[in-house]
């Protein structure tokens, strides 16, 4: 079992590094801390792409074709049920489909 002093020494080794400068001196420098951030831009782009894809599929299949595809997906395995839930029609995807429908014909 590790003691707290062993843990502190191990942590301090990770926080500092030694480098040689040009005059043969050993210099101990603190390592820059990395901040963990949520990739908000990536999540936002994924959400926009999801709604554009849903709108494009809805515009291509039409409301009735989309509904029948979702019913057949929902009656299959768990992963297909999750896909059917994710791709179900909502007001935003219907709006995107209405905007894309004239471009697809």
Coordinates of N, CA, C and O in Angstrom, one line a residue, residues 7-99:
X7 N 2.9 8.9 -2.7 CA 2.0 9.4 -3.8 C 2.4 10.9 -4.1 O 2.4 11.3 -5.3
X8 N 2.7 11.7 -3.1 CA 3.1 13.0 -3.3 C 4.4 13.1 -4.1 O 4.5 13.9 -5.0
X9 N 5.4 12.2 -3.8 CA 6.6 12.2 -4.6 C 6.4 11.8 -6.0 O 6.9 12.4 -7.0
X10 N 5.5 10.9 -6.2 CA 5.2 10.4 -7.6 C 4.5 11.5 -8.4 O 4.8 11.8 -9.5
X11 N 3.6 12.2 -7.7 CA 2.9 13.3 -8.3 C 3.8 14.5 -8.6 O 3.7 15.1 -9.7
X12 N 4.8 14.8 -7.7 CA 5.7 15.9 -8.0 C 6.6 15.5 -9.1 O 7.1 16.4 -9.8
X13 N 7.0 14.3 -9.3 CA 7.8 13.9 -10.5 C 7.1 14.2 -11.8 O 7.7 14.5 -12.8
X14 N 5.8 14.0 -11.8 CA 5.0 14.2 -13.0 C 4.9 15.7 -13.3 O 4.7 16.1 -14.4
X15 N 4.9 16.5 -12.2 CA 4.6 18.0 -12.4 C 5.9 18.8 -12.8 O 5.7 19.9 -13.2
X16 N 7.0 18.2 -12.6 CA 8.3 18.9 -12.9 C 9.1 18.1 -13.9 O 9.1 16.9 -13.9
X17 N 9.9 18.8 -14.7 CA 10.9 18.1 -15.6 C 12.2 18.8 -15.4 O 12.3 20.0 -15.1
X18 N 13.3 18.1 -15.8 CA 14.6 18.7 -15.7 C 15.1 18.8 -17.1 O 15.0 17.9 -18.0
X19 N 15.8 20.0 -17.4 CA 16.3 20.2 -18.7 C 17.7 20.8 -18.5 O 18.0 21.4 -17.5
X20 N 18.5 20.7 -19.5 CA 19.9 21.3 -19.5 C 19.8 22.6 -20.3 O 19.3 22.6 -21.4
X21 N 20.3 23.6 -19.7 CA 20.4 24.9 -20.5 C 21.7 24.9 -21.2 O 22.5 24.0 -21.2
X22 N 22.0 26.0 -21.9 CA 23.2 26.1 -22.8 C 24.5 26.2 -22.0 O 25.5 26.0 -22.5
X23 N 24.4 26.5 -20.7 CA 25.6 26.6 -19.9 C 25.9 25.5 -19.0 O 26.5 25.6 -17.9
X24 N 25.5 24.3 -19.3 CA 25.7 23.1 -18.6 C 25.0 23.1 -17.2 O 25.5 22.5 -16.2
X25 N 23.9 23.8 -17.0 CA 23.2 23.8 -15.8 C 22.0 22.9 -15.9 O 21.4 22.9 -17.0
X26 N 21.6 22.2 -14.9 CA 20.4 21.5 -14.9 C 19.3 22.4 -14.3 O 19.4 22.9 -13.1
X27 N 18.2 22.6 -15.0 CA 17.2 23.5 -14.6 C 15.9 22.6 -14.4 O 15.5 21.8 -15.3
X28 N 15.2 22.8 -13.3 CA 14.0 22.1 -13.0 C 12.9 23.1 -13.3 O 12.8 24.2 -12.8
X29 N 12.0 22.6 -14.3 CA 10.9 23.5 -14.7 C 9.6 22.8 -14.4 O 9.5 21.6 -14.5
X30 N 8.6 23.6 -14.2 CA 7.2 23.0 -14.0 C 6.6 22.7 -15.3 O 6.8 23.5 -16.3
X31 N 6.0 21.5 -15.4 CA 5.3 21.2 -16.7 C 4.0 21.9 -16.7 O 3.3 22.1 -15.7
X32 N 3.7 22.4 -17.9 CA 2.4 23.1 -18.0 C 1.2 22.1 -17.8 O 1.3 21.0 -18.2
X33 N 0.3 22.5 -17.0 CA -0.9 21.7 -16.8 C -1.8 21.7 -17.9 O -2.1 22.7 -18.5
X34 N -2.3 20.5 -18.3 CA -3.2 20.4 -19.3 C -4.6 20.5 -18.7 O -5.0 19.7 -17.8
X35 N -5.4 21.3 -19.3 CA -6.8 21.5 -18.9 C -7.6 20.5 -19.7 O -7.5 20.4 -20.9
X36 N -8.5 19.8 -19.0 CA -9.4 18.9 -19.7 C -10.7 19.8 -20.0 O -11.3 20.3 -19.1
X37 N -11.0 19.8 -21.3 CA -12.2 20.6 -21.7 C -13.1 19.7 -22.5 O -12.7 18.8 -23.2
X38 N -14.3 20.0 -22.4 CA -15.3 19.3 -23.3 C -15.1 19.9 -24.7 O -15.0 21.1 -24.9
X39 N -15.1 19.0 -25.7 CA -15.0 19.5 -27.0 C -16.3 20.0 -27.5 O -17.1 19.4 -28.3
X40 N -16.7 21.2 -27.1 CA -18.0 21.8 -27.4 C -18.2 22.0 -28.9 O -19.3 21.8 -29.4
X41 N -17.2 22.4 -29.6 CA -17.3 22.6 -31.0 C -17.6 21.3 -31.7 O -18.5 21.2 -32.6
X42 N -17.0 20.2 -31.3 CA -17.2 18.9 -31.9 C -18.6 18.4 -31.6 O -19.3 17.8 -32.5
X43 N -19.0 18.6 -30.4 CA -20.4 18.2 -30.1 C -21.4 19.0 -30.8 O -22.4 18.4 -31.3
X44 N -21.2 20.3 -31.0 CA -22.1 21.1 -31.7 C -22.2 20.7 -33.2 O -23.3 20.7 -33.8
X45 N -21.0 20.5 -33.8 CA -21.0 20.0 -35.2 C -21.7 18.7 -35.4 O -22.5 18.5 -36.3
X46 N -21.5 17.8 -34.4 CA -22.2 16.5 -34.5 C -23.7 16.6 -34.4 O -24.4 16.0 -35.2
X47 N -24.2 17.5 -33.6 CA -25.6 17.8 -33.5 C -26.2 18.4 -34.8 O -27.2 18.0 -35.3
X48 N -25.5 19.3 -35.4 CA -25.9 20.0 -36.6 C -25.9 18.9 -37.7 O -26.9 18.9 -38.5
X49 N -24.9 18.1 -37.8 CA -24.9 17.1 -38.8 C -26.0 16.1 -38.6 O -26.6 15.6 -39.6
X50 N -26.3 15.7 -37.4 CA -27.4 14.8 -37.1 C -28.7 15.3 -37.6 O -29.4 14.6 -38.3
X51 N -29.0 16.6 -37.4 CA -30.3 17.2 -37.8 C -30.3 17.4 -39.3 O -31.4 17.2 -40.0
X52 N -29.2 17.7 -39.9 CA -29.1 17.8 -41.4 C -29.4 16.4 -42.0 O -30.1 16.3 -43.0
X53 N -28.8 15.4 -41.4 CA -29.0 14.0 -42.0 C -30.4 13.6 -41.8 O -31.0 13.0 -42.7
X54 N -31.0 13.8 -40.6 CA -32.4 13.5 -40.4 C -33.3 14.2 -41.4 O -34.2 13.6 -42.0
X55 N -33.0 15.5 -41.6 CA -33.8 16.2 -42.6 C -33.6 15.7 -44.0 O -34.6 15.6 -44.8
X56 N -32.4 15.3 -44.4 CA -32.2 14.8 -45.7 C -32.9 13.5 -46.0 O -33.5 13.3 -47.0
X57 N -32.8 12.6 -45.0 CA -33.5 11.3 -45.1 C -35.0 11.5 -45.2 O -35.7 10.9 -46.0
X58 N -35.5 12.4 -44.3 CA -37.0 12.7 -44.3 C -37.4 13.3 -45.7 O -38.4 13.0 -46.2
X59 N -36.6 14.2 -46.2 CA -36.9 14.8 -47.5 C -36.8 13.8 -48.6 O -37.6 13.8 -49.6
X60 N -35.9 12.9 -48.6 CA -35.7 11.9 -49.6 C -36.8 10.8 -49.6 O -37.4 10.5 -50.7
X61 N -37.2 10.3 -48.4 CA -38.2 9.3 -48.3 C -39.6 9.8 -48.3 O -40.5 9.1 -48.6
X62 N -39.8 11.0 -47.8 CA -41.1 11.6 -47.6 C -41.6 11.1 -46.3 O -41.1 10.2 -45.7
X63 N -42.7 11.8 -45.8 CA -43.2 11.4 -44.4 C -43.7 10.0 -44.3 O -43.4 9.3 -43.3
X64 N -44.4 9.5 -45.3 CA -44.9 8.1 -45.2 C -43.8 7.1 -45.3 O -43.8 6.1 -44.6
X65 N -42.9 7.2 -46.3 CA -41.8 6.3 -46.4 C -40.9 6.3 -45.1 O -40.4 5.3 -44.7
X66 N -40.7 7.5 -44.6 CA -39.9 7.6 -43.4 C -40.5 6.9 -42.2 O -39.9 6.1 -41.5
X67 N -41.9 7.0 -42.1 CA -42.6 6.4 -41.0 C -42.5 4.9 -41.1 O -42.3 4.2 -40.1
X68 N -42.7 4.4 -42.3 CA -42.6 2.9 -42.5 C -41.2 2.4 -42.2 O -41.1 1.3 -41.6
X69 N -40.2 3.1 -42.6 CA -38.8 2.6 -42.3 C -38.6 2.6 -40.8 O -37.9 1.7 -40.3
X70 N -39.1 3.6 -40.1 CA -38.9 3.7 -38.7 C -39.6 2.6 -37.9 O -39.2 2.0 -37.0
X71 N -40.8 2.2 -38.5 CA -41.6 1.1 -37.9 C -40.9 -0.2 -38.0 O -40.8 -1.0 -37.1
X72 N -40.3 -0.4 -39.2 CA -39.6 -1.7 -39.4 C -38.3 -1.7 -38.6 O -37.9 -2.7 -38.1
X73 N -37.6 -0.5 -38.4 CA -36.4 -0.5 -37.6 C -36.8 -0.7 -36.1 O -36.0 -1.4 -35.4
X74 N -37.9 -0.2 -35.7 CA -38.2 -0.3 -34.3 C -38.6 -1.7 -33.9 O -38.6 -2.1 -32.7
X75 N -39.0 -2.5 -34.9 CA -39.4 -3.9 -34.6 C -38.2 -4.9 -34.6 O -38.4 -6.1 -34.5
X76 N -37.0 -4.4 -34.8 CA -35.8 -5.2 -34.9 C -35.0 -5.3 -33.6 O -35.6 -5.1 -32.5
X77 N -33.7 -5.4 -33.7 CA -32.9 -5.6 -32.5 C -32.8 -4.3 -31.7 O -33.3 -3.2 -32.2
X78 N -32.1 -4.3 -30.6 CA -32.0 -3.2 -29.7 C -31.2 -2.0 -30.4 O -31.6 -0.9 -30.3
X79 N -30.2 -2.3 -31.1 CA -29.4 -1.3 -31.8 C -30.3 -0.6 -32.9 O -30.2 0.6 -33.1
X80 N -31.1 -1.4 -33.6 CA -32.0 -0.8 -34.6 C -33.1 0.0 -33.9 O -33.5 1.0 -34.5
X81 N -33.5 -0.4 -32.8 CA -34.5 0.4 -32.0 C -33.9 1.7 -31.6 O -34.6 2.7 -31.6
X82 N -32.7 1.7 -31.2 CA -32.0 3.0 -30.8 C -31.9 3.9 -32.0 O -32.0 5.1 -31.9
X83 N -31.5 3.3 -33.2 CA -31.4 4.1 -34.4 C -32.8 4.7 -34.8 O -32.9 5.8 -35.2
X84 N -33.8 3.9 -34.6 CA -35.2 4.4 -34.9 C -35.6 5.5 -34.0 O -36.2 6.5 -34.4
X85 N -35.2 5.4 -32.7 CA -35.5 6.5 -31.8 C -34.8 7.7 -32.1 O -35.3 8.8 -32.0
X86 N -33.5 7.6 -32.5 CA -32.7 8.7 -32.8 C -33.1 9.4 -34.1 O -33.1 10.6 -34.2
X87 N -33.6 8.6 -35.1 CA -34.0 9.2 -36.4 C -35.4 9.5 -36.5 O -35.9 9.8 -37.6
X88 N -36.2 9.5 -35.4 CA -37.6 9.8 -35.5 C -37.8 11.3 -35.9 O -36.9 12.1 -35.6
X89 N -38.9 11.5 -36.4 CA -39.2 12.9 -37.0 C -39.5 13.8 -35.8 O -40.2 13.5 -34.9
X90 N -39.0 15.0 -35.9 CA -39.2 16.1 -34.9 C -39.4 17.4 -35.7 O -39.1 17.4 -36.9
X91 N -39.8 18.5 -35.0 CA -40.1 19.7 -35.8 C -38.8 20.3 -36.5 O -39.0 20.8 -37.6
X92 N -37.7 20.2 -35.9 CA -36.5 20.7 -36.6 C -36.1 19.9 -37.8 O -35.8 20.5 -38.9
X93 N -36.2 18.6 -37.7 CA -35.9 17.8 -38.9 C -36.9 17.9 -40.0 O -36.6 17.9 -41.2
X94 N -38.2 18.2 -39.6 CA -39.2 18.4 -40.6 C -39.0 19.8 -41.3 O -39.2 19.9 -42.5
X95 N -38.5 20.8 -40.6 CA -38.2 22.1 -41.2 C -37.0 21.9 -42.1 O -37.1 22.5 -43.2
X96 N -36.0 21.2 -41.7 CA -34.8 21.0 -42.6 C -35.3 20.2 -43.9 O -34.8 20.6 -45.0
X97 N -36.1 19.3 -43.7 CA -36.6 18.5 -44.8 C -37.4 19.4 -45.8 O -37.3 19.3 -47.0
X98 N -38.2 20.3 -45.2 CA -39.0 21.2 -46.1 C -38.1 22.1 -46.9 O -38.4 22.5 -48.0
X99 N -36.9 22.5 -46.3 CA -36.0 23.4 -47.0 C -35.2 22.6 -48.0 O -34.8 23.1 -49.1

